[in-house]
PDB file of C-alpha atoms in Angstrom:
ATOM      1  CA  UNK A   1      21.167 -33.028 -22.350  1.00  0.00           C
ATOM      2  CA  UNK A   2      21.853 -36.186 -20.535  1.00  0.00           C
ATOM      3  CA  UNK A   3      18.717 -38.842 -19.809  1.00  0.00           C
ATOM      4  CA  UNK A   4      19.871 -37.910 -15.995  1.00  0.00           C
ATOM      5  CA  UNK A   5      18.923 -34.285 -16.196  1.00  0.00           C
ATOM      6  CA  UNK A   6      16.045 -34.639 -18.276  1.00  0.00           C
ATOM      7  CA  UNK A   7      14.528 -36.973 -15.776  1.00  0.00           C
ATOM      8  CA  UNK A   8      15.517 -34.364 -13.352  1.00  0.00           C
ATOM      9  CA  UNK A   9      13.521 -31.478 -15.325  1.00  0.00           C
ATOM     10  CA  UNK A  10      10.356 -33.794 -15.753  1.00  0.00           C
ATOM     11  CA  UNK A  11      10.292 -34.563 -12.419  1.00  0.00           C
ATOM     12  CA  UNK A  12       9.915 -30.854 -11.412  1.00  0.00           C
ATOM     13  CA  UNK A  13       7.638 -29.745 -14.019  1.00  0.00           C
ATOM     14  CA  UNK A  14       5.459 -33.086 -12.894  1.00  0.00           C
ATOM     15  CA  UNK A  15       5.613 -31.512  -9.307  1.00  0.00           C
ATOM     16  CA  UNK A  16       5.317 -28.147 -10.066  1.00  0.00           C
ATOM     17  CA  UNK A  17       1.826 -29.022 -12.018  1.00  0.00           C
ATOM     18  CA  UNK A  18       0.600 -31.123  -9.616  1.00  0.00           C
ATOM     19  CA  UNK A  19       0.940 -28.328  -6.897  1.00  0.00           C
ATOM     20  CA  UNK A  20      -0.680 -25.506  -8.993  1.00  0.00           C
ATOM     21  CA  UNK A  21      -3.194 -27.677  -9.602  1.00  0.00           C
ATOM     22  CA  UNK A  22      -3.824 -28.325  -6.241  1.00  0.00           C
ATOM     23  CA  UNK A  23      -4.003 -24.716  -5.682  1.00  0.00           C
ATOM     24  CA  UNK A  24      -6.414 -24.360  -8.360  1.00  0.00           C
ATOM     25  CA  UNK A  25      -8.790 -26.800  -7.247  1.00  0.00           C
ATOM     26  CA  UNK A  26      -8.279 -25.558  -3.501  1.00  0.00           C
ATOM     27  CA  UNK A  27      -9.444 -22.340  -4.707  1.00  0.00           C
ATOM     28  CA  UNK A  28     -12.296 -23.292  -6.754  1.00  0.00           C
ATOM     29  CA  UNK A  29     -13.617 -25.927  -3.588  1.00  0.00           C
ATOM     30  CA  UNK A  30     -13.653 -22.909  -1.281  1.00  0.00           C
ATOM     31  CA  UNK A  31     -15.022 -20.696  -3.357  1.00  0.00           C
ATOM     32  CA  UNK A  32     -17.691 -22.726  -4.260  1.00  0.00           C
ATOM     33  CA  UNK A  33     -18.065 -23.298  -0.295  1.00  0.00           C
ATOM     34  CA  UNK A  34     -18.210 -19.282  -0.152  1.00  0.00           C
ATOM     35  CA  UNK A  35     -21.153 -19.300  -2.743  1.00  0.00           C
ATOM     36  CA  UNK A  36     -22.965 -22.136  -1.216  1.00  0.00           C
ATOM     37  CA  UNK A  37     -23.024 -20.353   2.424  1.00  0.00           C
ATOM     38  CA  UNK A  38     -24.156 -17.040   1.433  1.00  0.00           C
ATOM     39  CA  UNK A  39     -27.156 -18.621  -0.960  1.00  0.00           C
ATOM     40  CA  UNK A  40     -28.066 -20.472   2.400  1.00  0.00           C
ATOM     41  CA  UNK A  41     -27.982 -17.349   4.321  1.00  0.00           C
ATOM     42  CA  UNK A  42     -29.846 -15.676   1.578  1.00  0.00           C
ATOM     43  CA  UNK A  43     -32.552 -18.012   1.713  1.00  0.00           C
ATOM     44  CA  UNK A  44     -33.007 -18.051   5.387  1.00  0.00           C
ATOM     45  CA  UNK A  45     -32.812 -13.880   5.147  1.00  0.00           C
ATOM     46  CA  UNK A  46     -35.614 -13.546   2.381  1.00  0.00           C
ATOM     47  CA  UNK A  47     -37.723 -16.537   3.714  1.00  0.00           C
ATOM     48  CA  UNK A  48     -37.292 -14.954   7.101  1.00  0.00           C
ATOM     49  CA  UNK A  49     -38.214 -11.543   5.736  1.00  0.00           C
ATOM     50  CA  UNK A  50     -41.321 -13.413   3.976  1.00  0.00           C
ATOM     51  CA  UNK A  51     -43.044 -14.886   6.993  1.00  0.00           C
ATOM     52  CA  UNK A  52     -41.411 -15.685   9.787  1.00  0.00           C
ATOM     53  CA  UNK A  53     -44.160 -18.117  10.908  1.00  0.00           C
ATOM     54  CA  UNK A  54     -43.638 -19.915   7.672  1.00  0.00           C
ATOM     55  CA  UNK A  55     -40.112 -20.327   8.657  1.00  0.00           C
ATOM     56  CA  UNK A  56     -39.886 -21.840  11.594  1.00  0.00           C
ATOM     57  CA  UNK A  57     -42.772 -24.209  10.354  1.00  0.00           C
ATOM     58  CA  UNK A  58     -40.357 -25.178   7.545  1.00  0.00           C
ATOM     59  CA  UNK A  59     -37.463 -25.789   9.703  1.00  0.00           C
ATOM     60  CA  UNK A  60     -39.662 -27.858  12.151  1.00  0.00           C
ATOM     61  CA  UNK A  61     -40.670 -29.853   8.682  1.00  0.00           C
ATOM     62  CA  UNK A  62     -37.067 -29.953   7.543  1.00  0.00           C
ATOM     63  CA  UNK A  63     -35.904 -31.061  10.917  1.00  0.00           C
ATOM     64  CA  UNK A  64     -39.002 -33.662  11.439  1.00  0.00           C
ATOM     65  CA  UNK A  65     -37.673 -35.092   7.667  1.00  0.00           C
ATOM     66  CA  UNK A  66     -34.133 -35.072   8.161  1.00  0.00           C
ATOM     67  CA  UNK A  67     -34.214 -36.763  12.158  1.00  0.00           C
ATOM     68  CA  UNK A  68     -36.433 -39.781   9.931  1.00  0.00           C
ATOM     69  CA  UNK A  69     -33.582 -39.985   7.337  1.00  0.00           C
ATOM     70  CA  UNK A  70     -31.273 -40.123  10.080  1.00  0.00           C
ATOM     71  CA  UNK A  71     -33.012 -43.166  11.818  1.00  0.00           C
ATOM     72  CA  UNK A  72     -33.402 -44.575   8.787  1.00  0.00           C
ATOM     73  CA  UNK A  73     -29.848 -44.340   7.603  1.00  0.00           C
ATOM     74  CA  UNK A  74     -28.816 -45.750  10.825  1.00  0.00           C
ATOM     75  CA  UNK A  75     -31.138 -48.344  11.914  1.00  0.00           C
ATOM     76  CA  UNK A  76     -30.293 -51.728  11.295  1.00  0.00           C
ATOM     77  CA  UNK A  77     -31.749 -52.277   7.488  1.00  0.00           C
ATOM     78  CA  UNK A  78     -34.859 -54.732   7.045  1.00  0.00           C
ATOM     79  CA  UNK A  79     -35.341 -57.095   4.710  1.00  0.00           C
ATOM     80  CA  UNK A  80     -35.234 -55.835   1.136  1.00  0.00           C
ATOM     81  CA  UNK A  81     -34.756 -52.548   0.084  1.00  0.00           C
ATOM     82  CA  UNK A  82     -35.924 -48.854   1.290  1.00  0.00           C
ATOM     83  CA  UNK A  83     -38.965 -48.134  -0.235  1.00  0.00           C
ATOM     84  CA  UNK A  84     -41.260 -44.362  -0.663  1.00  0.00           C
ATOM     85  CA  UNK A  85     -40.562 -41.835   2.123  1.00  0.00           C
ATOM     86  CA  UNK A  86     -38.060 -43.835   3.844  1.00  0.00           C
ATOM     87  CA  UNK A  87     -35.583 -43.934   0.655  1.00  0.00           C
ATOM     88  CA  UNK A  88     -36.367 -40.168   0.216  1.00  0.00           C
ATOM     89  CA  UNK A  89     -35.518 -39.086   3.904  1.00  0.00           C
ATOM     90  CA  UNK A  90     -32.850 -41.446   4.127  1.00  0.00           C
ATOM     91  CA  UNK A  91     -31.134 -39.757   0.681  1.00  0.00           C
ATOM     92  CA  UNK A  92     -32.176 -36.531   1.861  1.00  0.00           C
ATOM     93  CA  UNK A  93     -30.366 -36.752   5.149  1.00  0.00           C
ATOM     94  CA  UNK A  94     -27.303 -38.452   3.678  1.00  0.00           C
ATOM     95  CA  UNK A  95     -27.019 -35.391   1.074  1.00  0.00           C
ATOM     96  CA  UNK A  96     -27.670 -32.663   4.189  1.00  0.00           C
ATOM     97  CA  UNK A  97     -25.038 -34.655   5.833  1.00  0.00           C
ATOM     98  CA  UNK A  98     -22.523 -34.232   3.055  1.00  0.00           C
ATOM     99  CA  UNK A  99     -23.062 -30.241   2.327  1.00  0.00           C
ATOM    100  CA  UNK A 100     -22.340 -29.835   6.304  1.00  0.00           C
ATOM    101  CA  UNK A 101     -19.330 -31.763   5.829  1.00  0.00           C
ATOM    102  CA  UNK A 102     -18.814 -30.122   2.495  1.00  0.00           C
ATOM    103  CA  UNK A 103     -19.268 -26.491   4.393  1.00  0.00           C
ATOM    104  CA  UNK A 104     -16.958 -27.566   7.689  1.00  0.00           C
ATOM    105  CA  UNK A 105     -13.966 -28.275   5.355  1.00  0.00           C
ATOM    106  CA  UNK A 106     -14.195 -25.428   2.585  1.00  0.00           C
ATOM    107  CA  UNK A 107     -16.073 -22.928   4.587  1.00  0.00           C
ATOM    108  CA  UNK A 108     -14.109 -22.606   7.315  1.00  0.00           C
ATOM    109  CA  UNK A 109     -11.582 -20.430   5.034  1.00  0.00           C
ATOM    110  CA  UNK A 110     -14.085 -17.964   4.139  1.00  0.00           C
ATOM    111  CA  UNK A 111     -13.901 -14.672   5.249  1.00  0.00           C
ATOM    112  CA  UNK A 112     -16.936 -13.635   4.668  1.00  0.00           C
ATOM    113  CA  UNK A 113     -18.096 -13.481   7.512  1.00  0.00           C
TER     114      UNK A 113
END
């Protein structure tokens, strides 16, 4: 076989891998997306279902925690580092942040719903 075809071949099977495994991983992201969603909607069902009171006082909480992360992700910094509540608001809204972003990309292909 001639080095010319044989680079030929090896550049296919590169591609060809490279796509499957993009399809793979494609896969996996949204179904991961899929699994994330529904335990969300599961918890909001069976806390619901729970006490409803309790509920909304949580989400006030959660909302009251993450609008503090917010500011203090996007204030200008002080001196020195975040310290106590403000590192753990700040970390929590940066991680809420990315699941939403995480959920718009890969959730979007679920059909689910």
């Amino acid at each position: 076989m001639p080095l010319r075809d044989r680079r030929a071949a090896k550049g296919i099977s590169d591609f060809l891998t490279d796509t499957v495994g993009e399809v793979i991983a494609e896969l996996v992201l949204n179904l991961l997306a899929c699994a994330l969603l529904g335990c969300l909607a599961l918890i909001a069902y069976l806390s619901w279902s729970f006490s409803p009171r309790l509920t909304i006082a949580g989400a006030g909480l959660l909302s009251l925690v993450l609008a503090h992360g917010a500011w203090q992700t996007f204030r200008t910094p002080p001196k020195g580092r975040r310290r106590g509540l403000a590192a753990l608001t700040a970390f929590g809204f940066t991680a809420t942040a990315a699941t939403a972003l995480f959920l718009l990309f890969y959730a979007t292909n679920c059909n689910c719903l």
